[in-house]
Amino acid sequence: MDLFLNSEDEIKKRIAAVDQWLDQWFHGRDLPQGAPIKYLLEAQRYSLLGGGKRFRPVLSLLVGEMFGVSAEKVLPFAGAVEMVHTYSLIHDDLPSMDNDDFRRGRPTNHKVYGEAFALLAGDSLLTEAFTVISHCYSDHPHQGLYLTRLLAQAAGQRGMVGGQALDLKGPANITSAELRLLHELKTGALIQVAAEGAAVIAGAKPSEIESVRNFGLGLGLAFQIADDLLDHQEKAQEGRSFVPLMGFEETQSLLNKVSLECHQSLSSIARFPLLEYLIEFNQKRDK
Ligand code: GRG
């Protein structure tokens, strides 16, 4: 029990470090002047600093720690991943996509700032992620370029955007293999790259990076399965969810199986209790 409470406190410290880093990056001091830019900055800050779980950036920090690298070195990449994640949520909530009025218990970005500025806030967050990487890893240009490629692939048509396209226009009667691929792209790719990028920053060996990739892919899938189980408790689901396809019990078993595989792939790299805690946190999460 003590270990559990201690882990929770340790995770909270990493969340606070991410929040502080993002807050400082989005201070607005180096931006063009004028009310429209101030409004754009406010729209970005509303969603970026609006109470996310920080699952992806905390994952980056923990993988970095497992390889003995400081938070200072990983934070810019972790922040960039969170910016891409936040952009995807803003755009996903738009009327032309999911048309959601609320996220994290607050009005969605377009409900507060209007559709045009929600689009711009998302565009700006996506672009800023690459400004961060090119700026913060310029002392190691090879590494910076590598991180750029990894994040661009995970975010774009080979990853998250590709998954969203499959979601919007894929077949109505989707098989569980197709559903798995959809979610590996839409949700998994960004979680995978959060882990992989940190291993790259740490200068891990290619075989270790490959193990981290496997671990990240499994954790991404586990994250989505947990999300489906949570959504199902809130509303009846159809279509792109494991629950209507497999049933609640089977989906719960799949989450347990994939989480166990995450533990196994992690133990092939190292024993790192806070990452083990993160797998278990996802398995039991209630938001
Ligand atoms: C619009 C380009 C574009 C992509 C959208 C990821 C995505 C693709 C849409 C999000 C829709 C969604 C609810 C997916 C399920 C899994 C998921 C990404 C949940 C939200 O992530 P959390 O739980 O969010 O990490 P917080 O609020 O904690 O940041």
CSV table of C-alpha atoms and ligand atoms in Angstrom, one decimal:
chain,number,residue,atom,x,y,z
A,1,MET,CA,0.0,0.0,0.0
A,2,ASP,CA,2.8,2.4,1.0
A,3,LEU,CA,4.6,1.6,-2.2
A,4,PHE,CA,1.4,2.4,-4.2
A,5,LEU,CA,0.9,5.7,-2.4
A,6,ASN,CA,4.5,6.6,-2.9
A,7,SER,CA,4.3,5.8,-6.6
A,8,GLU,CA,1.3,8.1,-6.9
A,9,ASP,CA,3.2,10.9,-5.3
A,10,GLU,CA,6.2,10.3,-7.6
A,11,ILE,CA,3.9,10.4,-10.7
A,12,LYS,CA,2.4,13.7,-9.4
A,13,LYS,CA,5.9,15.2,-9.3
A,14,ARG,CA,6.5,14.3,-13.0
A,15,ILE,CA,3.0,15.7,-13.9
A,16,ALA,CA,3.9,19.0,-12.1
A,17,ALA,CA,7.3,19.1,-14.0
A,18,VAL,CA,5.4,18.7,-17.3
A,19,ASP,CA,2.8,21.3,-16.4
A,20,GLN,CA,5.5,23.8,-15.4
A,21,TRP,CA,7.6,23.2,-18.6
A,22,LEU,CA,4.5,23.7,-20.8
A,23,ASP,CA,3.4,26.7,-18.9
A,24,GLN,CA,6.8,28.3,-19.3
A,25,TRP,CA,7.1,27.4,-23.0
A,26,PHE,CA,3.7,29.0,-23.7
A,27,HIS,CA,4.4,32.3,-21.9
A,28,GLY,CA,3.9,34.4,-25.0
A,29,ARG,CA,6.9,36.7,-24.5
A,30,ASP,CA,8.5,35.9,-27.9
A,31,LEU,CA,5.3,36.1,-30.0
A,32,PRO,CA,4.2,38.8,-32.4
A,33,GLN,CA,2.2,41.5,-30.7
A,34,GLY,CA,-1.5,42.1,-30.8
A,35,ALA,CA,-4.8,41.0,-29.6
A,36,PRO,CA,-5.4,38.2,-32.1
A,37,ILE,CA,-2.1,36.5,-31.2
A,38,LYS,CA,-3.0,36.9,-27.5
A,39,TYR,CA,-6.3,35.2,-28.2
A,40,LEU,CA,-4.6,32.4,-30.2
A,41,LEU,CA,-2.2,31.8,-27.3
A,42,GLU,CA,-5.1,31.8,-24.8
A,43,ALA,CA,-6.9,29.2,-26.9
A,44,GLN,CA,-3.9,27.0,-26.9
A,45,ARG,CA,-3.3,27.4,-23.2
A,46,TYR,CA,-6.9,26.6,-22.5
A,47,SER,CA,-6.6,23.1,-23.8
A,48,LEU,CA,-2.9,22.5,-23.2
A,49,LEU,CA,-3.0,23.5,-19.5
A,50,GLY,CA,-6.6,22.3,-18.9
A,51,GLY,CA,-6.2,19.2,-16.8
A,52,GLY,CA,-5.0,16.3,-18.9
A,53,LYS,CA,-3.6,13.2,-17.3
A,54,ARG,CA,-0.2,13.7,-18.9
A,55,PHE,CA,0.1,10.0,-19.6
A,56,ARG,CA,2.3,10.4,-22.6
A,57,PRO,CA,4.8,12.9,-21.3
A,58,VAL,CA,5.1,11.1,-17.9
A,59,LEU,CA,5.8,7.9,-19.9
A,60,SER,CA,8.6,9.8,-21.7
A,61,LEU,CA,10.1,11.0,-18.4
A,62,LEU,CA,10.0,7.6,-16.9
A,63,VAL,CA,11.6,5.8,-19.8
A,64,GLY,CA,14.3,8.5,-19.8
A,65,GLU,CA,14.8,7.8,-16.0
A,66,MET,CA,15.0,4.1,-16.6
A,67,PHE,CA,18.0,4.8,-18.9
A,68,GLY,CA,19.5,7.3,-16.4
A,69,VAL,CA,18.8,10.5,-18.3
A,70,SER,CA,17.6,13.7,-16.6
A,71,ALA,CA,14.1,15.1,-16.9
A,72,GLU,CA,15.6,18.3,-18.2
A,73,LYS,CA,16.8,16.5,-21.4
A,74,VAL,CA,13.5,14.7,-21.9
A,75,LEU,CA,11.0,17.4,-21.0
A,76,PRO,CA,11.1,19.2,-24.4
A,77,PHE,CA,10.3,16.0,-26.3
A,78,ALA,CA,7.7,15.0,-23.7
A,79,GLY,CA,6.1,18.5,-24.0
A,80,ALA,CA,6.1,18.3,-27.8
A,81,VAL,CA,4.3,14.9,-27.7
A,82,GLU,CA,1.7,16.5,-25.3
A,83,MET,CA,1.2,19.4,-27.8
A,84,VAL,CA,0.5,17.0,-30.6
A,85,HIS,CA,-1.9,15.1,-28.3
A,86,THR,CA,-3.7,18.3,-27.4
A,87,TYR,CA,-4.0,19.4,-31.0
A,88,SER,CA,-5.6,16.0,-31.9
A,89,LEU,CA,-8.2,16.4,-29.1
A,90,ILE,CA,-9.1,20.0,-30.1
A,91,HIS,CA,-9.6,18.9,-33.7
A,92,ASP,CA,-11.3,15.7,-32.8
A,93,ASP,CA,-13.9,17.6,-30.8
A,94,LEU,CA,-14.8,19.9,-33.8
A,95,PRO,CA,-18.3,19.7,-35.3
A,96,SER,CA,-16.9,18.1,-38.5
A,97,MET,CA,-15.3,15.3,-36.5
A,98,ASP,CA,-16.9,14.1,-33.2
A,99,ASN,CA,-18.8,17.3,-32.5
A,100,ASP,CA,-18.3,17.3,-28.7
A,101,ASP,CA,-19.3,20.1,-26.4
A,102,PHE,CA,-17.4,19.0,-23.3
A,103,ARG,CA,-14.0,17.6,-22.6
A,104,ARG,CA,-12.4,17.0,-19.2
A,105,GLY,CA,-15.6,18.5,-17.7
A,106,ARG,CA,-15.2,21.8,-19.5
A,107,PRO,CA,-16.6,23.3,-22.7
A,108,THR,CA,-14.5,22.1,-25.7
A,109,ASN,CA,-12.1,24.5,-27.3
A,110,HIS,CA,-14.4,25.5,-30.2
A,111,LYS,CA,-17.3,26.2,-27.8
A,112,VAL,CA,-15.1,28.8,-26.0
A,113,TYR,CA,-13.0,30.2,-28.9
A,114,GLY,CA,-15.1,29.4,-32.0
A,115,GLU,CA,-14.4,26.9,-34.7
A,116,ALA,CA,-11.9,29.0,-36.6
A,117,PHE,CA,-9.7,29.6,-33.6
A,118,ALA,CA,-10.0,26.0,-32.4
A,119,LEU,CA,-8.6,25.0,-35.8
A,120,LEU,CA,-5.8,27.5,-35.5
A,121,ALA,CA,-5.0,26.5,-31.9
A,122,GLY,CA,-4.7,22.9,-33.0
A,123,ASP,CA,-2.6,23.9,-36.1
A,124,SER,CA,-0.3,26.0,-33.9
A,125,LEU,CA,0.2,23.3,-31.3
A,126,LEU,CA,1.1,20.8,-33.9
A,127,THR,CA,3.6,23.2,-35.5
A,128,GLU,CA,5.0,24.3,-32.2
A,129,ALA,CA,5.9,20.7,-31.3
A,130,PHE,CA,8.4,20.7,-34.1
A,131,THR,CA,9.7,24.2,-33.2
A,132,VAL,CA,10.4,22.8,-29.7
A,133,ILE,CA,12.3,19.8,-31.0
A,134,SER,CA,14.4,21.7,-33.5
A,135,HIS,CA,15.1,24.4,-30.9
A,136,CYS,CA,15.8,22.2,-27.9
A,137,TYR,CA,17.9,19.5,-29.5
A,138,SER,CA,19.9,21.7,-31.8
A,139,ASP,CA,23.1,20.8,-29.9
A,140,HIS,CA,22.6,17.2,-31.1
A,141,PRO,CA,21.3,17.8,-34.7
A,142,HIS,CA,21.4,14.1,-35.6
A,143,GLN,CA,19.2,13.3,-32.5
A,144,GLY,CA,16.9,16.2,-33.2
A,145,LEU,CA,16.4,15.0,-36.8
A,146,TYR,CA,15.7,11.5,-35.6
A,147,LEU,CA,13.1,12.7,-33.0
A,148,THR,CA,11.5,14.9,-35.7
A,149,ARG,CA,11.1,11.9,-38.0
A,150,LEU,CA,9.7,9.7,-35.2
A,151,LEU,CA,7.2,12.3,-34.0
A,152,ALA,CA,6.1,13.3,-37.5
A,153,GLN,CA,5.5,9.6,-38.5
A,154,ALA,CA,3.6,8.9,-35.3
A,155,ALA,CA,1.4,12.0,-35.7
A,156,GLY,CA,0.7,11.9,-39.4
A,157,GLN,CA,-0.7,9.6,-42.1
A,158,ARG,CA,1.5,6.8,-40.9
A,159,GLY,CA,0.2,7.1,-37.4
A,160,MET,CA,-2.5,9.1,-35.6
A,161,VAL,CA,-4.0,10.9,-38.6
A,162,GLY,CA,-4.0,7.6,-40.6
A,163,GLY,CA,-5.9,6.0,-37.7
A,164,GLN,CA,-8.4,8.8,-37.6
A,165,ALA,CA,-9.0,8.4,-41.4
A,166,LEU,CA,-9.6,4.6,-40.9
A,167,ASP,CA,-12.0,5.5,-38.1
A,168,LEU,CA,-13.9,8.0,-40.2
A,169,LYS,CA,-14.1,6.0,-43.4
A,170,GLY,CA,-13.3,2.4,-42.6
A,171,PRO,CA,-15.8,-0.4,-43.1
A,172,ALA,CA,-18.9,-0.6,-41.0
A,173,ASN,CA,-18.4,-4.2,-40.0
A,174,ILE,CA,-14.8,-4.0,-38.7
A,175,THR,CA,-13.0,-7.1,-37.7
A,176,SER,CA,-11.0,-7.2,-34.4
A,177,ALA,CA,-7.7,-7.3,-36.4
A,178,GLU,CA,-8.8,-4.1,-38.3
A,179,LEU,CA,-9.9,-2.5,-35.0
A,180,ARG,CA,-6.6,-3.3,-33.4
A,181,LEU,CA,-4.7,-1.7,-36.3
A,182,LEU,CA,-7.0,1.4,-36.2
A,183,HIS,CA,-6.2,1.9,-32.6
A,184,GLU,CA,-2.5,1.1,-32.8
A,185,LEU,CA,-2.4,4.0,-35.3
A,186,LYS,CA,-4.9,6.4,-33.8
A,187,THR,CA,-3.9,6.1,-30.2
A,188,GLY,CA,-1.0,3.7,-30.0
A,189,ALA,CA,1.5,5.5,-32.3
A,190,LEU,CA,1.8,8.6,-30.1
A,191,ILE,CA,2.1,6.6,-26.9
A,192,GLN,CA,4.7,4.4,-28.5
A,193,VAL,CA,6.7,7.4,-29.7
A,194,ALA,CA,6.5,9.0,-26.3
A,195,ALA,CA,8.4,6.0,-25.0
A,196,GLU,CA,10.7,5.5,-28.0
A,197,GLY,CA,11.8,9.1,-28.2
A,198,ALA,CA,13.0,9.1,-24.6
A,199,ALA,CA,15.1,6.0,-25.3
A,200,VAL,CA,16.6,7.8,-28.3
A,201,ILE,CA,17.4,10.8,-26.2
A,202,ALA,CA,19.0,8.5,-23.6
A,203,GLY,CA,21.3,7.1,-26.3
A,204,ALA,CA,19.9,3.6,-25.7
A,205,LYS,CA,21.3,0.7,-27.9
A,206,PRO,CA,19.2,-0.2,-31.0
A,207,SER,CA,18.1,-3.5,-29.4
A,208,GLU,CA,16.9,-1.6,-26.3
A,209,ILE,CA,15.1,0.9,-28.5
A,210,GLU,CA,13.4,-2.0,-30.2
A,211,SER,CA,12.3,-3.4,-26.9
A,212,VAL,CA,11.0,0.1,-25.8
A,213,ARG,CA,9.1,0.2,-29.1
A,214,ASN,CA,7.4,-3.1,-28.3
A,215,PHE,CA,6.6,-2.0,-24.8
A,216,GLY,CA,5.2,1.3,-26.1
A,217,LEU,CA,3.0,-0.3,-28.7
A,218,GLY,CA,1.5,-2.7,-26.1
A,219,LEU,CA,1.0,0.1,-23.6
A,220,GLY,CA,-0.7,2.2,-26.4
A,221,LEU,CA,-3.1,-0.7,-27.1
A,222,ALA,CA,-3.8,-1.2,-23.4
A,223,PHE,CA,-4.5,2.5,-23.1
A,224,GLN,CA,-7.1,2.3,-25.8
A,225,ILE,CA,-8.7,-0.8,-24.4
A,226,ALA,CA,-9.0,0.8,-21.0
A,227,ASP,CA,-10.6,3.9,-22.7
A,228,ASP,CA,-13.1,1.7,-24.5
A,229,LEU,CA,-14.1,0.0,-21.2
A,230,LEU,CA,-14.5,3.4,-19.5
A,231,ASP,CA,-16.5,4.8,-22.4
A,232,HIS,CA,-18.8,1.8,-22.3
A,233,GLN,CA,-19.6,2.5,-18.6
A,234,GLU,CA,-20.6,6.0,-19.6
A,235,LYS,CA,-22.6,5.3,-22.7
A,236,ALA,CA,-23.6,2.4,-25.0
A,237,GLN,CA,-21.0,2.2,-27.7
A,238,GLU,CA,-21.1,1.1,-31.3
A,239,GLY,CA,-18.6,0.8,-34.1
A,240,ARG,CA,-15.0,1.4,-33.3
A,241,SER,CA,-14.8,-0.1,-29.8
A,242,PHE,CA,-13.6,-3.4,-28.5
A,243,VAL,CA,-16.6,-3.7,-26.2
A,244,PRO,CA,-19.5,-4.2,-28.7
A,245,LEU,CA,-17.2,-6.4,-30.8
A,246,MET,CA,-16.0,-8.7,-28.0
A,247,GLY,CA,-18.2,-8.1,-25.0
A,248,PHE,CA,-17.3,-6.4,-21.8
A,249,GLU,CA,-15.7,-9.4,-20.0
A,250,GLU,CA,-13.6,-10.4,-23.0
A,251,THR,CA,-12.4,-6.8,-23.4
A,252,GLN,CA,-11.5,-6.8,-19.7
A,253,SER,CA,-9.5,-10.0,-20.2
A,254,LEU,CA,-7.8,-8.5,-23.3
A,255,LEU,CA,-6.8,-5.5,-21.2
A,256,ASN,CA,-5.3,-7.9,-18.6
A,257,LYS,CA,-3.5,-9.9,-21.2
A,258,VAL,CA,-2.0,-6.9,-23.0
A,259,SER,CA,-1.0,-5.3,-19.7
A,260,LEU,CA,0.8,-8.6,-18.7
A,261,GLU,CA,2.6,-8.5,-22.1
A,262,CYS,CA,3.6,-4.9,-21.3
A,263,HIS,CA,5.1,-6.1,-18.0
A,264,GLN,CA,7.0,-8.8,-19.8
A,265,SER,CA,8.4,-6.6,-22.5
A,266,LEU,CA,9.4,-4.1,-19.8
A,267,SER,CA,11.2,-6.7,-17.8
A,268,SER,CA,13.3,-7.6,-20.8
A,269,ILE,CA,14.8,-4.1,-20.6
A,270,ALA,CA,15.0,-3.4,-16.9
A,271,ARG,CA,13.1,-3.5,-13.6
A,272,PHE,CA,11.6,0.0,-13.2
A,273,PRO,CA,8.8,0.1,-10.6
A,274,LEU,CA,7.3,3.4,-11.7
A,275,LEU,CA,6.7,2.2,-15.2
A,276,GLU,CA,5.2,-1.0,-13.8
A,277,TYR,CA,3.0,1.3,-11.8
A,278,LEU,CA,2.0,3.2,-15.0
A,279,ILE,CA,0.9,-0.1,-16.6
A,280,GLU,CA,-1.2,-0.9,-13.5
A,281,PHE,CA,-2.6,2.7,-13.3
A,282,ASN,CA,-3.9,2.4,-16.9
A,283,GLN,CA,-5.4,-1.0,-16.1
A,284,LYS,CA,-7.4,0.4,-13.2
A,285,ARG,CA,-7.9,3.9,-14.3
A,286,ASP,CA,-11.3,5.6,-13.9
A,287,LYS,CA,-10.8,8.6,-16.2
B,1,GRG,C1,-8.2,14.9,-35.3
B,1,GRG,C2,-6.0,14.5,-36.3
B,1,GRG,C3,-7.0,14.1,-35.3
B,1,GRG,C4,-6.9,13.0,-34.6
B,1,GRG,C5,-7.7,12.6,-33.6
B,1,GRG,C6,-6.4,10.6,-30.8
B,1,GRG,C7,-7.6,11.1,-31.7
B,1,GRG,C8,-7.3,11.2,-33.1
B,1,GRG,C9,-8.7,11.4,-31.1
B,1,GRG,C10,-9.1,11.4,-29.7
B,1,GRG,C11,-10.4,10.6,-29.6
B,1,GRG,C12,-10.3,9.7,-28.5
B,1,GRG,C13,-11.1,10.0,-27.3
B,1,GRG,C14,-9.5,8.6,-28.6
B,1,GRG,C15,-9.4,7.6,-27.5
B,1,GRG,C16,-8.1,7.5,-26.7
B,1,GRG,C17,-7.7,8.9,-26.4
B,1,GRG,C18,-6.6,9.5,-27.2
B,1,GRG,C19,-8.2,9.5,-25.3
B,1,GRG,C20,-7.8,10.8,-24.8
B,1,GRG,O1,-6.5,10.8,-24.3
B,1,GRG,P1,-6.2,11.0,-22.7
B,1,GRG,O2,-7.2,10.1,-22.0
B,1,GRG,O3,-6.7,12.5,-22.6
B,1,GRG,O4,-4.8,10.9,-22.5
B,1,GRG,P2,-6.3,13.5,-21.4
B,1,GRG,O5,-7.5,14.4,-21.3
B,1,GRG,O6,-5.9,12.8,-20.2
B,1,GRG,O7,-5.2,14.3,-22.0
